[in-house]
Short mmCIF file of C-alpha atoms in Angstrom, two decimals:
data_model
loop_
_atom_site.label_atom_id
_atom_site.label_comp_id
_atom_site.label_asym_id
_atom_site.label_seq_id
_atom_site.Cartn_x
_atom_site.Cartn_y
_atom_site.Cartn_z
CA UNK V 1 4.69 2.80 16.10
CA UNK V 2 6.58 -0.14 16.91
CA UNK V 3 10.08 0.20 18.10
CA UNK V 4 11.60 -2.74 17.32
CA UNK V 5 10.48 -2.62 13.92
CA UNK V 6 10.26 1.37 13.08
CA UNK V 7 13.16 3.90 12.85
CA UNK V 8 12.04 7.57 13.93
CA UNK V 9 13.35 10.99 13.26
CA UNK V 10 11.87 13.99 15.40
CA UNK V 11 13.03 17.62 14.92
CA UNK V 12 12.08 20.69 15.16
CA UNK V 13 12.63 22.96 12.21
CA UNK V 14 12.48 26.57 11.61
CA UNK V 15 10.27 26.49 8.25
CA UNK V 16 6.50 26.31 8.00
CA UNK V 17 4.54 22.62 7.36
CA UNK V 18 3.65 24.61 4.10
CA UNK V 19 7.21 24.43 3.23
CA UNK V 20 8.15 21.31 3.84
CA UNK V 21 4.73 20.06 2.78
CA UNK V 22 6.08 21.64 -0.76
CA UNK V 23 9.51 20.35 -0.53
CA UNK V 24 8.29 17.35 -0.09
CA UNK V 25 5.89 17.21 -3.14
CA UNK V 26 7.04 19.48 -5.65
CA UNK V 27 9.59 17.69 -7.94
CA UNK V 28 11.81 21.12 -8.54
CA UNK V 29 12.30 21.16 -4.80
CA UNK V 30 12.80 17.58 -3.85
CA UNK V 31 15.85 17.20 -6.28
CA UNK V 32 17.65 19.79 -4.27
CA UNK V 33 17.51 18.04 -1.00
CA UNK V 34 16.24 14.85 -1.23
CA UNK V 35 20.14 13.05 -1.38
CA UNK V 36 22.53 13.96 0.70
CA UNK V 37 25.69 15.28 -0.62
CA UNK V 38 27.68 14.50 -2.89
CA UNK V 39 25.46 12.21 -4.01
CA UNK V 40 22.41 13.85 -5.84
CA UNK V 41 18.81 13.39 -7.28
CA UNK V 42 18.62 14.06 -10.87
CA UNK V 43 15.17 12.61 -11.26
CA UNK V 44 11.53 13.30 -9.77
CA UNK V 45 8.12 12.39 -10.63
CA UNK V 46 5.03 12.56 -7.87
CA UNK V 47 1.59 11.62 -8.91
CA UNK V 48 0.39 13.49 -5.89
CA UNK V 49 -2.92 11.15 -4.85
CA UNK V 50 -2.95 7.74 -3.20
CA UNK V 51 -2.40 5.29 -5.43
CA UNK V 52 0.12 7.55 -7.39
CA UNK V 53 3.78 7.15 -8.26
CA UNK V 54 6.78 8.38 -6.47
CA UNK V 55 9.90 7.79 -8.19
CA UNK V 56 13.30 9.33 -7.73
CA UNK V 57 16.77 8.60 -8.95
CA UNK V 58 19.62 8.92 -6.72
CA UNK V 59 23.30 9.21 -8.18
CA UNK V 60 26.21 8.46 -6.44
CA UNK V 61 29.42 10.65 -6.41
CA UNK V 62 30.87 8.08 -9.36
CA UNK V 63 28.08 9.05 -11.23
CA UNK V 64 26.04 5.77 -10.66
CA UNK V 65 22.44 5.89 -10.51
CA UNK V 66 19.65 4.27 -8.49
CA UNK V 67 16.11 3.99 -9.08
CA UNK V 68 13.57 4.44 -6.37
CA UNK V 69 10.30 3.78 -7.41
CA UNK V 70 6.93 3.85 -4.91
CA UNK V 71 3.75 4.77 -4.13
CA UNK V 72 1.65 7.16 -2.30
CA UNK V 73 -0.90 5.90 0.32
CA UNK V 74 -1.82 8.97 2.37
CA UNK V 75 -1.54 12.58 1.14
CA UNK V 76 -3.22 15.18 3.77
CA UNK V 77 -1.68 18.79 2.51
CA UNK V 78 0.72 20.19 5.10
CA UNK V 79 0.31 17.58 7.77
CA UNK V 80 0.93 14.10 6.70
CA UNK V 81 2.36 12.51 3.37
CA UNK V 82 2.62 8.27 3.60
CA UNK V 83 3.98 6.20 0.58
CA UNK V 84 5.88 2.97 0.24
CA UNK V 85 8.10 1.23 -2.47
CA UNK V 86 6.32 -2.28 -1.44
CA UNK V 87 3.71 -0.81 -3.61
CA UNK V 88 4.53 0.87 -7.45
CA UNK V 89 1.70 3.16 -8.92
CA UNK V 90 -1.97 2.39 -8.96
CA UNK V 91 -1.09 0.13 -5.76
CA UNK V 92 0.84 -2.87 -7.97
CA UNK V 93 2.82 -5.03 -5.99
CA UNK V 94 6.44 -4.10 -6.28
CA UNK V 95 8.73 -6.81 -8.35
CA UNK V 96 10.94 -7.49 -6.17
CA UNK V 97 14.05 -6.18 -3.64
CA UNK V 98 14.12 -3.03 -5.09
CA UNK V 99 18.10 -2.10 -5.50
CA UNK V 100 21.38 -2.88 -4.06
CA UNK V 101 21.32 1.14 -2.07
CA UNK V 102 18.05 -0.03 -0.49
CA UNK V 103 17.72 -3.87 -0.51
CA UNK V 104 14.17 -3.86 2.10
CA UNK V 105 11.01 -2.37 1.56
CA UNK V 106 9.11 -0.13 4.36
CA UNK V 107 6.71 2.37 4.42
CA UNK V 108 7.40 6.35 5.34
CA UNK V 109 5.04 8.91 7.00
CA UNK V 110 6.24 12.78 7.30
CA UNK V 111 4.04 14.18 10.33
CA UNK V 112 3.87 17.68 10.13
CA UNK V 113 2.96 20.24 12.80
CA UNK V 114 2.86 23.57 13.50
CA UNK V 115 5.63 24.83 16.00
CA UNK V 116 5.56 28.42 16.79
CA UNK V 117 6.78 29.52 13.12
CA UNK V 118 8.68 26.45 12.23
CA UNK V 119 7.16 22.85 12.30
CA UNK V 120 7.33 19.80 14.49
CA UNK V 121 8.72 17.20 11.83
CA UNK V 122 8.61 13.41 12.64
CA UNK V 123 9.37 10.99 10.04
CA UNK V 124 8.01 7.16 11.04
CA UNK V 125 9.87 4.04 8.97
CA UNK V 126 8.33 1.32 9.25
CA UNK V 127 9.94 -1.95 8.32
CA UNK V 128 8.49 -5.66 7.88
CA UNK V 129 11.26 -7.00 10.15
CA UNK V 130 14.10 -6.74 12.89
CA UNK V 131 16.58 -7.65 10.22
CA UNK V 132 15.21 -4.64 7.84
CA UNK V 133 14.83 -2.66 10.34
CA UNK V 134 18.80 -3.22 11.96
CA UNK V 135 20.13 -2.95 7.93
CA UNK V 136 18.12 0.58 7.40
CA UNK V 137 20.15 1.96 11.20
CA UNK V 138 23.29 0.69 9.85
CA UNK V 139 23.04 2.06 6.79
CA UNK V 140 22.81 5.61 8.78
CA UNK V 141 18.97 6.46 8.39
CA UNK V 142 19.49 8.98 11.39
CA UNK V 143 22.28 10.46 9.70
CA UNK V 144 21.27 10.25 6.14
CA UNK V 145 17.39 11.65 7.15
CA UNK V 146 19.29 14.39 9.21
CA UNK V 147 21.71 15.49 6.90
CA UNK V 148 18.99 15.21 3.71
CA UNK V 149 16.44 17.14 5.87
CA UNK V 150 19.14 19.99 6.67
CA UNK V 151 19.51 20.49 2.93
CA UNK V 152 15.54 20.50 2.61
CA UNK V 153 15.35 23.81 5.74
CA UNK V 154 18.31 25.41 3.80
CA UNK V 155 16.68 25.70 0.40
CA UNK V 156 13.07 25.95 1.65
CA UNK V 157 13.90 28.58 4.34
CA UNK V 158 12.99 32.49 3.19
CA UNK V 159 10.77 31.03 0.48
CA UNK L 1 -4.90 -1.95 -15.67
CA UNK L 2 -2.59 -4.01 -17.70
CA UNK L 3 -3.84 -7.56 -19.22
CA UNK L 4 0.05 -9.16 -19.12
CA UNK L 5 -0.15 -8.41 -14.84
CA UNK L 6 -4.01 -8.27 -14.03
CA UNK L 7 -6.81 -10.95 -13.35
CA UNK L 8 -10.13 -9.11 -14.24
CA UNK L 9 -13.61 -10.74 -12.92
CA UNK L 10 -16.91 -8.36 -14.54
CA UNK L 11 -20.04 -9.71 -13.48
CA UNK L 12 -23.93 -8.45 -13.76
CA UNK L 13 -25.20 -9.29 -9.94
CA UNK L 14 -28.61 -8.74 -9.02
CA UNK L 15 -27.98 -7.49 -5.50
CA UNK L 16 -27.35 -3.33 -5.80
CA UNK L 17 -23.71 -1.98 -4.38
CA UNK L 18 -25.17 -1.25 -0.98
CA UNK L 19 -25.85 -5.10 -0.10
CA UNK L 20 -22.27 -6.03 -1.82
CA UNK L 21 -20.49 -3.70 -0.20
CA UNK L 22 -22.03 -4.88 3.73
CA UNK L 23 -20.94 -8.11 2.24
CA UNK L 24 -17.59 -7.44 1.38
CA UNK L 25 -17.26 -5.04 4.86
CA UNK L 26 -19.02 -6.89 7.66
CA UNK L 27 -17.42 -9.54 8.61
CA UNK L 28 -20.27 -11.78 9.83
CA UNK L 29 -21.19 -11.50 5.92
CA UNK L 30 -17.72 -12.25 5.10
CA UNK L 31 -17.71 -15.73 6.60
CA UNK L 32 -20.51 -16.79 5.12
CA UNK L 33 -19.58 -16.45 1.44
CA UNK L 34 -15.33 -15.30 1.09
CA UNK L 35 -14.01 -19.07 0.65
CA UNK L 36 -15.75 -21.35 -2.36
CA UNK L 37 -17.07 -24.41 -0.22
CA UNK L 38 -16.29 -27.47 0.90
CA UNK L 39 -13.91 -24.65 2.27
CA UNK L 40 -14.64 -22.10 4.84
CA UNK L 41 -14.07 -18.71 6.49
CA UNK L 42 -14.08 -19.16 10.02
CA UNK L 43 -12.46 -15.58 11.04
CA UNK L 44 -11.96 -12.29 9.40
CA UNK L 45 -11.32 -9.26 11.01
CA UNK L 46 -11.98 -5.93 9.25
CA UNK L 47 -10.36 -2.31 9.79
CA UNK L 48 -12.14 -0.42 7.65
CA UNK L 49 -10.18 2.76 6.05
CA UNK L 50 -6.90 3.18 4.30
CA UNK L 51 -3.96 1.19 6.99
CA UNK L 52 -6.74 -1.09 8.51
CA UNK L 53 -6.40 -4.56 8.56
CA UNK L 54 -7.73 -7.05 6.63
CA UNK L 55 -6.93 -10.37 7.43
CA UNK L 56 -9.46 -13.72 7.13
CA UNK L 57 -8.70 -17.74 8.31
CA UNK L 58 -9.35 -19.78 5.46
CA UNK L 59 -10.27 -23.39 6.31
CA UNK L 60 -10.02 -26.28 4.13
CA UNK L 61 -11.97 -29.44 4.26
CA UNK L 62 -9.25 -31.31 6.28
CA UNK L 63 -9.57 -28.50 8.61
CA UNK L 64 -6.13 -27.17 8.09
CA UNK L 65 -6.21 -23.18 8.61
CA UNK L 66 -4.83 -20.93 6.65
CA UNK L 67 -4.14 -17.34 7.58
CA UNK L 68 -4.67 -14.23 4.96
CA UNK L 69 -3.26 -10.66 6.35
CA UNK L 70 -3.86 -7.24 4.18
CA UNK L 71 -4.37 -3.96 4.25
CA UNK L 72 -7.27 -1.81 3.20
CA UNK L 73 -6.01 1.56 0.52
CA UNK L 74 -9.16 2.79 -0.66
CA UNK L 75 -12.56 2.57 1.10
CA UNK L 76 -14.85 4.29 -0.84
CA UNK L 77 -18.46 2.98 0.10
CA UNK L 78 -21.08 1.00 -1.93
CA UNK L 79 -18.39 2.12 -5.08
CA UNK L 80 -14.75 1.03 -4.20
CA UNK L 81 -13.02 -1.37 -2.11
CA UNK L 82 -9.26 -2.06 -2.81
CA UNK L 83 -6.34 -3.74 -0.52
CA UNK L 84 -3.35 -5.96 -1.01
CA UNK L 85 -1.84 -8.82 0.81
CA UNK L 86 1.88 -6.94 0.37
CA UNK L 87 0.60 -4.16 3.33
CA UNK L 88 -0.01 -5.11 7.15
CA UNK L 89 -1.67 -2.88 9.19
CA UNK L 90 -1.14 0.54 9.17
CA UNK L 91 0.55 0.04 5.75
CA UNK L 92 3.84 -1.97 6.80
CA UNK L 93 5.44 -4.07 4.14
CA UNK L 94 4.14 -7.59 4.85
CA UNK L 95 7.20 -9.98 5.77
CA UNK L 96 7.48 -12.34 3.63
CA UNK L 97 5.52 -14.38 0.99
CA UNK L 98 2.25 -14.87 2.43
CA UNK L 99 1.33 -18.54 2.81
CA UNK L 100 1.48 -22.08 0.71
CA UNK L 101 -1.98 -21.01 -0.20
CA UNK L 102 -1.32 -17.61 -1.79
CA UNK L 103 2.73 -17.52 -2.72
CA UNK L 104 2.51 -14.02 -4.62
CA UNK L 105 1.07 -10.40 -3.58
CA UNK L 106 -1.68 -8.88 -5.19
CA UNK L 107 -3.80 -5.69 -4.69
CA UNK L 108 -7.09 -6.11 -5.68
CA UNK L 109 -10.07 -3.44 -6.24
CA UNK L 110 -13.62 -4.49 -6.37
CA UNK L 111 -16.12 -1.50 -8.33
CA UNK L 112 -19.35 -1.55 -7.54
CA UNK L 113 -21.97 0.22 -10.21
CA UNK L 114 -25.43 0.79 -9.67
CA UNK L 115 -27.04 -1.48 -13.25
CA UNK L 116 -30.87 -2.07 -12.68
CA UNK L 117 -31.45 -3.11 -9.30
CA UNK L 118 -28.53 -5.03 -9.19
CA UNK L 119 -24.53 -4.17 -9.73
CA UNK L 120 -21.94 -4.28 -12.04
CA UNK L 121 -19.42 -5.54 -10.55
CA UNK L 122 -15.96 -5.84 -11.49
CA UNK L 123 -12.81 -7.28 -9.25
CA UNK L 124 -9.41 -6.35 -10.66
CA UNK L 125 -6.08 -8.31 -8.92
CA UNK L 126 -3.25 -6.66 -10.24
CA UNK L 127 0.48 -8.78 -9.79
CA UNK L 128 3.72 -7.78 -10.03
CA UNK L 129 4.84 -9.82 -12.94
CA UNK L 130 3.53 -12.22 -15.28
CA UNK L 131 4.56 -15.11 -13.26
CA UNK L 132 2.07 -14.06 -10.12
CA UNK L 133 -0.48 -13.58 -12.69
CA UNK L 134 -0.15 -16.92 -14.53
CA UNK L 135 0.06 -18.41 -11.25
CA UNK L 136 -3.22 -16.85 -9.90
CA UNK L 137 -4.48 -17.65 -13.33
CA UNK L 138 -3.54 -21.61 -12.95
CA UNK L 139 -4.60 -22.26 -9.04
CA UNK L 140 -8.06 -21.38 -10.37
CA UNK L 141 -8.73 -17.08 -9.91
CA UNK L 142 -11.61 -17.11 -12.19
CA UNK L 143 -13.57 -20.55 -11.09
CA UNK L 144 -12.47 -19.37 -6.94
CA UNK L 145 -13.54 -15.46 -6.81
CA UNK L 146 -16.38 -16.66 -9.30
CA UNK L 147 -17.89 -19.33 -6.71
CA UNK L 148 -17.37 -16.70 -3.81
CA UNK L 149 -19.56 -13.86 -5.90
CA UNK L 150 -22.37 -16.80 -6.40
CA UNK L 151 -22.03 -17.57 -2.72
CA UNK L 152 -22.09 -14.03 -2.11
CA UNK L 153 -25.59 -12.91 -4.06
CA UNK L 154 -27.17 -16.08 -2.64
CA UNK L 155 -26.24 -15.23 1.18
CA UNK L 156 -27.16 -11.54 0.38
CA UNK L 157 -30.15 -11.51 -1.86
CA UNK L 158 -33.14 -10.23 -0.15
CA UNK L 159 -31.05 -8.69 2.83
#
């Protein structure tokens, strides 16, 4: 982890790593948090291996949508899930910047660990650059990671 | 694989997967055989697992150095190598394109079979358009990786 180049969010939350480890990877569930509102994810797929595709579409309150395609790199059930949009499925090279709502690539892990009967929940961002990094924080990562991982403990909780 | 975006190399070697992969994982082999001569390999640093680093110095014969960073996806011994040049280290989106020497990403696997006493072995580059691949195709990706494997089964044959 690399400050100047990585954005972190740590919380605690009060549902199991099995739960998010499903919310995360289970298409049903990740279009009812993954965005948050009003904007919304009408689109999933997850080729759950390293190597597979992670695609999502988000759509904007004026009905706009974006395309988010990526790939897995590290999928270890209920602790740690890793994938990137420099890479597209089966490891290809993405094409190019990948849309005007995210115009950098990086690469994601979700740690998950057990905290009493919730879960310790970091998510690491890791960026190629200062300037990527500084354009993700002004774009509100903290607040759009919060608010979309708020929505995740409110549908996943009691499940 | 896709033949508009991929480079394939398939080769019959007659050194089994075990001495090709030490070649391809130990960086004293490395040096001896990664870079077609008159150039030369005069560093490489290996990581090996999925987020290591990969990176190697090539050396040309007017001595000017140039630099090659990756990252290792899938280490799967004496069967499976694969990494790509648009990962750092512990999978970060590489900065920019990579040098005057190598202007396009690529994530290339090499398979190793047992056939014989020796190896089939096939390297597959895939590129994120048809321009990287026609570009590969041009600066010479079948006469340069083809050299290397020769230079490879001579330095290793009999190991």
């Amino acid at each position: 982890m690399d400050p100047k180049l990585d954005l972190v969010l740590e919380r605690i939350v009060d549902v199991p790593p099995e739960l998010v480890w499903k919310a995360w990877t289970q298409p049903e569930h990740v279009k009812h948090w993954f965005t948050p509102r009003p904007w919304t994810t009408p689109e999933c797929q997850i080729d759950l291996r390293p190597g597979g595709l992670f695609r999502t579409v988000m759509r904007s309150p004026e009905g706009k949508d974006y395309p988010n395609v990526g790939c897995f790199l590290e999928v270890l059930p209920n602790r740690r899930l890793t994938w990137t949009n420099a890479l597209e499925a089966d490891f290809r090279p993405t094409r190019g910047p990948v849309n005007e709502n995210c115009p950098f690539f990086f690469t994601a892990t979700i740690h998950m660990e057990p905290h009493g009967t919730g879960t310790k929940y970091t998510a690491v961002v890791r960026h190629p650059d200062e300037g990527a990094r500084a354009k993700h924080a002004e774009m509100g990562f903290h607040e759009g990671w919060g608010a979309a991982l708020d929505q995740l403990v409110a549908h996943m909780r009691g499940r």
